[in-house]
């Protein structure tokens, strides 16, 4: 069993999770994304994304999600494939079970 101490745990690697990770990592908070499967979810399975802010041309949703993920990783986010089975928020230390 691996134990990781971190400032921020983000469950889910979609657009919201990647955006959150980008900002927390840039704020020098040790951040980890736990993503059960990067190739599922609404954005990942969308054939073509058009008129997305900051994206100059149409592109597959999976490619856009990859860009978001790589940007968060480039600022120090630790990205891991893992299914979260439970969270214990009692006490001073919070625990996420994968």
mmCIF file of C-alpha atoms in Angstrom:
data_model
loop_
_atom_site.group_PDB
_atom_site.id
_atom_site.type_symbol
_atom_site.label_atom_id
_atom_site.label_comp_id
_atom_site.label_asym_id
_atom_site.label_seq_id
_atom_site.Cartn_x
_atom_site.Cartn_y
_atom_site.Cartn_z
ATOM 1 C CA UNK A 1 0.000 0.000 0.000
ATOM 2 C CA UNK A 2 1.382 3.379 -1.041
ATOM 3 C CA UNK A 3 0.811 6.453 1.111
ATOM 4 C CA UNK A 4 1.162 9.916 -0.397
ATOM 5 C CA UNK A 5 1.022 13.150 1.571
ATOM 6 C CA UNK A 6 -0.244 16.092 -0.444
ATOM 7 C CA UNK A 7 -1.911 19.469 -0.009
ATOM 8 C CA UNK A 8 -4.692 18.946 -2.561
ATOM 9 C CA UNK A 9 -6.369 15.785 -3.867
ATOM 10 C CA UNK A 10 -8.592 16.202 -6.909
ATOM 11 C CA UNK A 11 -10.918 13.333 -7.711
ATOM 12 C CA UNK A 12 -11.540 13.365 -11.455
ATOM 13 C CA UNK A 13 -9.367 14.457 -14.349
ATOM 14 C CA UNK A 14 -11.923 16.245 -16.499
ATOM 15 C CA UNK A 15 -11.890 19.953 -17.374
ATOM 16 C CA UNK A 16 -12.851 21.058 -13.843
ATOM 17 C CA UNK A 17 -10.259 18.809 -12.192
ATOM 18 C CA UNK A 18 -7.499 19.885 -14.579
ATOM 19 C CA UNK A 19 -8.390 23.566 -14.125
ATOM 20 C CA UNK A 20 -8.326 23.202 -10.357
ATOM 21 C CA UNK A 21 -4.997 21.368 -10.508
ATOM 22 C CA UNK A 22 -3.501 24.038 -12.726
ATOM 23 C CA UNK A 23 -4.305 26.785 -10.224
ATOM 24 C CA UNK A 24 -3.363 24.865 -7.069
ATOM 25 C CA UNK A 25 -0.076 23.695 -8.599
ATOM 26 C CA UNK A 26 0.749 27.224 -9.733
ATOM 27 C CA UNK A 27 0.090 28.339 -6.144
ATOM 28 C CA UNK A 28 2.831 25.899 -5.032
ATOM 29 C CA UNK A 29 0.403 23.484 -3.409
ATOM 30 C CA UNK A 30 1.392 19.845 -3.824
ATOM 31 C CA UNK A 31 -1.475 18.578 -5.986
ATOM 32 C CA UNK A 32 -2.540 15.146 -7.191
ATOM 33 C CA UNK A 33 -5.312 14.242 -9.641
ATOM 34 C CA UNK A 34 -6.881 10.810 -9.230
ATOM 35 C CA UNK A 35 -8.594 9.887 -12.488
ATOM 36 C CA UNK A 36 -10.314 6.531 -12.902
ATOM 37 C CA UNK A 37 -10.166 6.609 -16.708
ATOM 38 C CA UNK A 38 -8.876 9.485 -18.831
ATOM 39 C CA UNK A 39 -10.691 8.303 -21.957
ATOM 40 C CA UNK A 40 -14.255 8.508 -20.619
ATOM 41 C CA UNK A 41 -16.389 11.470 -19.712
ATOM 42 C CA UNK A 42 -18.269 13.946 -21.856
ATOM 43 C CA UNK A 43 -15.261 15.856 -23.177
ATOM 44 C CA UNK A 44 -13.101 12.805 -23.856
ATOM 45 C CA UNK A 45 -15.774 11.132 -25.991
ATOM 46 C CA UNK A 46 -16.802 14.266 -27.902
ATOM 47 C CA UNK A 47 -15.847 13.917 -31.560
ATOM 48 C CA UNK A 48 -15.232 17.609 -32.232
ATOM 49 C CA UNK A 49 -14.983 20.708 -30.028
ATOM 50 C CA UNK A 50 -15.585 24.047 -31.727
ATOM 51 C CA UNK A 51 -15.572 27.590 -30.349
ATOM 52 C CA UNK A 52 -13.879 26.631 -27.078
ATOM 53 C CA UNK A 53 -12.287 29.669 -25.387
ATOM 54 C CA UNK A 54 -8.592 29.908 -26.144
ATOM 55 C CA UNK A 55 -8.637 27.136 -28.761
ATOM 56 C CA UNK A 56 -8.126 28.580 -32.252
ATOM 57 C CA UNK A 57 -9.487 25.633 -34.273
ATOM 58 C CA UNK A 58 -11.785 22.657 -34.030
ATOM 59 C CA UNK A 59 -10.277 19.621 -32.333
ATOM 60 C CA UNK A 60 -11.337 16.291 -30.826
ATOM 61 C CA UNK A 61 -12.435 16.476 -27.204
ATOM 62 C CA UNK A 62 -9.830 13.931 -26.153
ATOM 63 C CA UNK A 63 -7.055 16.103 -27.623
ATOM 64 C CA UNK A 64 -8.331 19.159 -25.740
ATOM 65 C CA UNK A 65 -8.468 17.164 -22.508
ATOM 66 C CA UNK A 66 -4.899 15.947 -23.104
ATOM 67 C CA UNK A 67 -3.763 19.581 -23.469
ATOM 68 C CA UNK A 68 -5.493 20.513 -20.198
ATOM 69 C CA UNK A 69 -3.930 17.562 -18.392
ATOM 70 C CA UNK A 70 -0.437 18.261 -19.752
ATOM 71 C CA UNK A 71 -0.674 21.914 -18.770
ATOM 72 C CA UNK A 72 -1.514 20.982 -15.163
ATOM 73 C CA UNK A 73 1.304 18.414 -15.120
ATOM 74 C CA UNK A 74 3.750 21.003 -16.467
ATOM 75 C CA UNK A 75 3.109 23.093 -13.342
ATOM 76 C CA UNK A 76 3.791 20.157 -11.030
ATOM 77 C CA UNK A 77 0.518 18.256 -10.738
ATOM 78 C CA UNK A 78 0.937 14.540 -10.030
ATOM 79 C CA UNK A 79 -1.547 12.745 -12.315
ATOM 80 C CA UNK A 80 -2.480 9.153 -11.491
ATOM 81 C CA UNK A 81 -4.994 6.666 -12.788
ATOM 82 C CA UNK A 82 -6.906 5.433 -9.772
ATOM 83 C CA UNK A 83 -10.461 4.614 -8.737
ATOM 84 C CA UNK A 84 -11.453 6.334 -5.488
ATOM 85 C CA UNK A 85 -13.413 4.029 -3.197
ATOM 86 C CA UNK A 86 -13.768 6.188 -0.114
ATOM 87 C CA UNK A 87 -12.804 9.353 1.706
ATOM 88 C CA UNK A 88 -12.325 9.832 5.444
ATOM 89 C CA UNK A 89 -12.515 13.508 6.429
ATOM 90 C CA UNK A 90 -12.599 13.063 10.197
ATOM 91 C CA UNK A 91 -9.659 14.339 12.208
ATOM 92 C CA UNK A 92 -6.739 16.521 11.192
ATOM 93 C CA UNK A 93 -5.570 14.210 8.376
ATOM 94 C CA UNK A 94 -7.939 13.474 5.511
ATOM 95 C CA UNK A 95 -7.595 10.111 3.748
ATOM 96 C CA UNK A 96 -8.560 9.153 0.214
ATOM 97 C CA UNK A 97 -8.777 5.397 -0.442
ATOM 98 C CA UNK A 98 -8.045 4.100 -3.917
#
